């Protein structure tokens, strides 16, 4: 596609989060390429966001819409229907966009067009130590960040909706986001593949992502991700991978390692060595987390926090995955009845 034919519409579905939206819009005013429109879909905020948007009307081609709350997926689809572009970019309100983001997206699409893309995310130096640790756990190759698809997996990268692009043609054929509230982005990726479209990682189209600000919120989020995976597996069995079990295996393996070590304290010789080996391997893995996170963020405190966030990530994701797997595939329960919060309100 020629750059002259490319018309970008940025879709931001948001509920409350006035301060975050202000930061995001402020970063969009600084783009080196300003040829794009922004569609703000206020998903039923009690404190409406029209006042926030009004501050940027003179700087951005911005359109604000208010609708009743239904969740992010349906709100993004609503935004697409209001947009005038032929390529849609979805951004979450908790992101900050580097100055060259739009230019990098246009460069990728004009050099090697693809109907859907995703971009990476990172932490900013100004983020708290906890936010940096959560970023490490969500993006490192040592954690679940390493099993989501990467630069070498060109055709099977699964974009995430905090930084995702979709062509108008692909939207019209797939219908955009489906009825899921959690896991709606990998669901769309797999429906794109099933309809003959490709997805790709735009390595240079990075956003700064604040993610969660507390361990409790992070734990809840990754638990929900774990629950979502068996639901996605039922919908798209062709794309089931053994790696989806890794967090659950780590969760179970940790329990076995701790129990084995406790039993070893009452043993001697080779038996003690054998029983302590799983625990030693577990400690080595955690040390690698600490080391790489410390190097990445130049902070031992972030390194220590990354051990905690990684354990929370694996335990909560793994538990959610096993719970969902048991209810859906052993008890044969209906996903919408078992996990109603994972689906949009009709």
XYZ file of C-alpha atoms in Angstrom:
346
model
C 0.000 0.000 0.000
C 1.272 3.488 -0.867
C 1.646 5.860 2.036
C -0.711 8.315 0.283
C -3.471 5.671 0.332
C -2.965 4.838 4.009
C -5.433 6.556 6.338
C -4.861 5.766 10.016
C -7.542 5.890 12.684
C -6.414 5.433 16.288
C -9.117 3.799 18.422
C -8.911 4.299 22.192
C -11.583 2.531 24.231
C -11.400 3.811 27.800
C -13.305 3.609 31.064
C -12.517 6.366 33.592
C -8.681 6.807 33.797
C -8.696 10.565 33.171
C -5.018 11.037 34.062
C -3.860 8.174 31.846
C -5.859 9.419 28.884
C -4.363 12.884 29.321
C -0.845 11.458 29.188
C -1.638 9.321 26.145
C -3.189 12.192 24.196
C -0.317 14.452 25.161
C 2.157 11.954 23.694
C 0.128 11.795 20.475
C 0.474 15.571 20.025
C 4.242 15.067 19.691
C 4.213 12.644 16.746
C 6.614 13.436 13.924
C 3.845 12.353 11.539
C 0.540 13.947 12.541
C -1.619 12.646 9.675
C -4.087 10.500 11.642
C -7.424 10.754 13.417
C -8.244 9.675 16.970
C -11.511 8.079 18.028
C -12.119 8.126 21.794
C -14.820 5.705 22.926
C -15.868 6.445 26.494
C -17.181 3.076 27.689
C -19.726 4.380 30.192
C -17.419 6.317 32.544
C -19.236 7.797 35.541
C -16.960 10.818 35.227
C -17.218 11.397 31.501
C -14.041 12.069 29.570
C -15.287 14.806 27.229
C -13.515 17.485 29.280
C -10.201 15.670 28.906
C -10.661 15.378 25.150
C -11.696 19.022 24.799
C -8.228 20.106 25.954
C -6.709 18.509 22.854
C -9.255 19.472 20.187
C -7.029 22.235 18.814
C -3.967 19.951 18.627
C -5.398 16.670 17.389
C -7.983 15.458 14.894
C -9.993 13.973 17.744
C -13.562 12.668 17.980
C -15.209 11.736 21.274
C -18.087 9.266 21.671
C -19.879 8.151 24.810
C -21.695 4.823 25.086
C -23.031 2.513 27.782
C -20.503 0.135 29.322
C -19.973 -3.124 27.439
C -16.212 -3.811 27.719
C -13.217 -2.967 25.523
C -13.834 -5.292 22.558
C -17.293 -4.017 21.668
C -16.160 -0.456 22.329
C -13.280 -0.834 19.873
C -15.706 -2.164 17.252
C -17.944 0.822 17.958
C -14.976 3.121 17.413
C -14.160 1.474 14.090
C -17.700 2.106 12.863
C -17.218 5.812 13.653
C -13.764 6.028 12.060
C -13.017 7.291 8.533
C -9.645 5.564 8.055
C -8.790 2.351 6.241
C -6.351 1.070 8.875
C -7.130 1.035 12.606
C -4.674 1.209 15.493
C -5.803 0.198 18.979
C -4.067 1.736 21.973
C -4.837 1.262 25.659
C -5.166 4.309 27.883
C -2.240 3.186 30.064
C 0.261 3.587 27.228
C 2.503 6.482 26.221
C 3.458 6.732 22.562
C 7.030 7.580 21.443
C 7.344 10.483 18.994
C 8.168 8.300 15.976
C 5.459 5.669 16.532
C 3.120 6.700 13.700
C 6.035 7.159 11.313
C 7.349 3.679 12.124
C 3.932 2.072 11.556
C 3.547 3.789 8.196
C 7.043 2.742 7.175
C 6.300 -0.915 7.949
C 2.936 -0.903 6.195
C 4.241 0.764 3.042
C 7.374 -1.396 2.809
C 5.692 -4.729 3.563
C 1.950 -4.461 4.077
C 0.210 -6.782 6.522
C -3.456 -6.805 7.560
C -2.739 -6.945 11.296
C 0.261 -6.093 13.433
C 1.287 -5.835 17.031
C 4.043 -3.807 18.626
C 6.181 -4.409 21.725
C 5.948 -2.543 25.002
C 8.472 -1.427 27.584
C 8.830 0.442 30.863
C 9.960 4.039 31.232
C 12.741 5.196 33.546
C 10.146 7.166 35.507
C 8.121 4.060 36.378
C 8.099 2.630 39.884
C 10.284 -0.360 40.715
C 7.155 -2.526 40.869
C 5.971 -1.417 37.414
C 9.398 -2.242 36.002
C 9.323 -5.669 37.649
C 5.867 -6.387 36.218
C 7.099 -5.284 32.793
C 10.009 -7.721 33.081
C 7.728 -10.611 34.031
C 5.329 -9.862 31.174
C 7.967 -9.421 28.455
C 11.037 -11.532 29.315
C 11.918 -14.649 27.299
C 12.314 -16.412 30.664
C 8.624 -15.941 31.489
C 5.342 -16.007 29.554
C 6.687 -13.158 27.440
C 8.835 -15.745 25.713
C 5.951 -17.935 24.504
C 3.722 -15.322 22.842
C 5.479 -15.228 19.506
C 8.409 -13.098 18.493
C 10.329 -11.468 15.711
C 11.270 -14.777 14.066
C 7.699 -16.066 14.223
C 6.556 -13.693 11.484
C 3.329 -15.386 10.473
C 2.040 -16.405 13.887
C 2.671 -13.418 16.098
C -0.373 -12.673 18.261
C -0.838 -8.896 18.621
C -2.041 -7.525 21.937
C -4.722 -4.843 21.917
C -2.690 -2.324 23.931
C -0.675 -1.812 20.697
C -2.359 -3.405 17.710
C -3.258 -2.582 14.103
C -5.984 -3.961 11.849
C -6.898 -3.202 8.241
C -10.442 -2.255 7.271
C -10.598 -5.255 4.955
C -9.665 -7.626 7.788
C -12.203 -5.994 10.112
C -15.013 -6.331 7.595
C -14.275 -10.022 7.023
C -13.815 -11.008 10.685
C -16.196 -8.604 12.390
C -13.417 -7.346 14.649
C -13.416 -8.244 18.325
C -15.827 -10.977 19.422
C -17.712 -11.459 22.696
C -14.696 -12.018 24.956
C -13.675 -9.405 27.509
C -10.450 -11.241 28.409
C -8.337 -12.817 25.670
C -10.164 -10.887 22.962
C -6.925 -9.996 21.169
C -5.492 -13.536 20.663
C -9.020 -14.609 19.710
C -9.023 -11.988 16.950
C -5.519 -13.022 15.848
C -6.597 -16.635 15.403
C -9.777 -15.661 13.551
C -7.598 -13.553 11.254
C -5.427 -16.605 10.498
C -8.530 -18.725 9.930
C -9.662 -16.161 7.361
C -6.364 -16.190 5.496
C -4.801 -13.023 6.941
C -1.288 -12.711 8.326
C -0.092 -10.944 11.455
C 3.335 -9.538 12.155
C 5.381 -7.958 14.916
C 6.461 -4.362 14.219
C 9.597 -4.369 16.347
C 10.201 -0.602 16.076
C 6.607 0.411 16.858
C 7.046 0.265 20.615
C 4.863 1.855 23.277
C 5.547 2.644 26.912
C 3.137 0.560 28.962
C 2.328 1.269 32.598
C 0.605 -2.046 33.224
C -0.681 -2.694 36.762
C 0.254 -0.560 39.760
C -0.217 -3.117 42.535
C 0.529 -6.791 43.097
C -3.138 -7.474 43.821
C -4.260 -6.027 40.475
C -1.463 -7.852 38.662
C -2.384 -11.165 40.310
C -6.024 -10.757 39.271
C -5.043 -9.864 35.710
C -2.804 -12.877 35.103
C -5.357 -15.195 36.754
C -7.906 -13.956 34.215
C -5.415 -14.574 31.398
C -4.997 -18.145 32.630
C -8.747 -18.720 32.695
C -9.066 -17.329 29.163
C -6.623 -19.726 27.521
C -8.767 -22.939 27.679
C -11.727 -20.879 26.412
C -9.577 -19.840 23.441
C -8.413 -23.434 22.979
C -12.029 -24.592 22.661
C -12.694 -21.955 20.021
C -9.478 -22.483 18.086
C -8.211 -26.052 18.656
C -5.947 -25.819 15.620
C -3.662 -23.416 17.465
C -3.272 -25.250 20.778
C 0.382 -25.434 21.848
C 2.103 -27.453 24.607
C 3.678 -24.191 25.815
C 0.274 -23.067 27.111
C 0.797 -25.555 29.951
C 4.144 -24.076 31.069
C 2.800 -21.759 33.813
C 0.649 -24.546 35.254
C 3.569 -26.976 35.138
C 5.734 -24.406 36.896
C 3.008 -23.951 39.517
C 2.775 -27.703 40.145
C 6.551 -28.137 39.838
C 7.151 -25.523 42.516
C 4.884 -27.353 44.935
C 6.702 -30.613 44.174
C 10.129 -28.981 44.596
C 9.200 -27.494 47.981
C 7.670 -30.739 49.204
C 10.639 -32.745 47.932
C 13.058 -30.434 49.716
C 11.105 -30.721 52.969
C 11.226 -34.522 52.750
C 14.974 -34.421 51.952
C 15.708 -32.871 55.334
C 14.900 -36.234 56.863
C 17.098 -38.191 54.440
C 20.814 -38.676 53.828
C 23.231 -39.472 50.992
C 22.133 -39.927 47.406
C 18.445 -39.880 48.260
C 18.806 -36.465 49.875
C 20.693 -35.180 46.819
C 18.017 -36.477 44.447
C 15.184 -35.008 46.497
C 16.885 -31.599 46.710
C 17.697 -31.352 42.987
C 14.266 -29.949 41.901
C 14.536 -27.270 44.584
C 18.071 -26.315 43.496
C 16.938 -26.017 39.856
C 14.036 -23.849 41.003
C 16.462 -21.562 42.862
C 18.728 -21.338 39.803
C 15.782 -20.235 37.675
C 14.822 -17.552 40.189
C 18.413 -16.351 40.313
C 18.391 -15.994 36.517
C 15.238 -13.874 36.826
C 16.957 -11.707 39.421
C 20.156 -11.376 37.388
C 18.584 -10.484 34.042
C 16.083 -8.066 35.553
C 18.832 -6.381 37.597
C 20.946 -5.942 34.459
C 18.028 -4.724 32.341
C 16.917 -2.048 34.806
C 20.247 -1.464 36.608
C 18.554 -2.121 39.930
C 18.857 -5.029 42.347
C 15.581 -3.921 43.937
C 13.782 -4.399 40.619
C 15.584 -7.735 40.312
C 14.224 -8.908 43.652
C 10.743 -7.623 42.863
C 10.879 -9.463 39.530
C 11.221 -12.750 41.411
C 8.031 -11.915 43.278
C 6.101 -10.769 40.191
C 7.227 -13.802 38.189
C 6.045 -16.182 40.916
C 2.725 -14.344 41.093
C 2.476 -14.469 37.315
C 3.082 -18.208 37.033
C 1.080 -19.211 40.099
C -2.013 -17.152 39.292
C -1.951 -17.830 35.555
C -1.266 -21.498 36.183
C -4.060 -21.813 38.733
C -6.532 -19.980 36.480
C -5.575 -22.208 33.549
C -6.060 -25.412 35.563
C -9.375 -24.221 37.013
C -10.694 -23.319 33.565
C -9.342 -26.532 32.050
C -11.067 -28.599 34.742
C -14.443 -26.854 34.446
C -14.567 -26.737 30.659
C -12.943 -30.029 29.654
C -13.558 -32.336 32.628
C -16.879 -31.095 33.968
C -17.952 -29.973 30.461
C -19.409 -26.722 31.754
C -20.445 -23.811 29.553
C -17.691 -21.121 29.475
C -20.164 -18.239 29.750
C -21.814 -19.783 32.804
C -18.529 -20.776 34.437
C -16.743 -17.451 33.822
C -19.385 -14.798 33.008
C -16.983 -11.901 33.682
C -14.878 -13.017 30.699
C -17.646 -12.162 28.248
C -19.176 -8.932 27.037
C -22.508 -7.703 28.250
C -25.120 -8.060 25.481
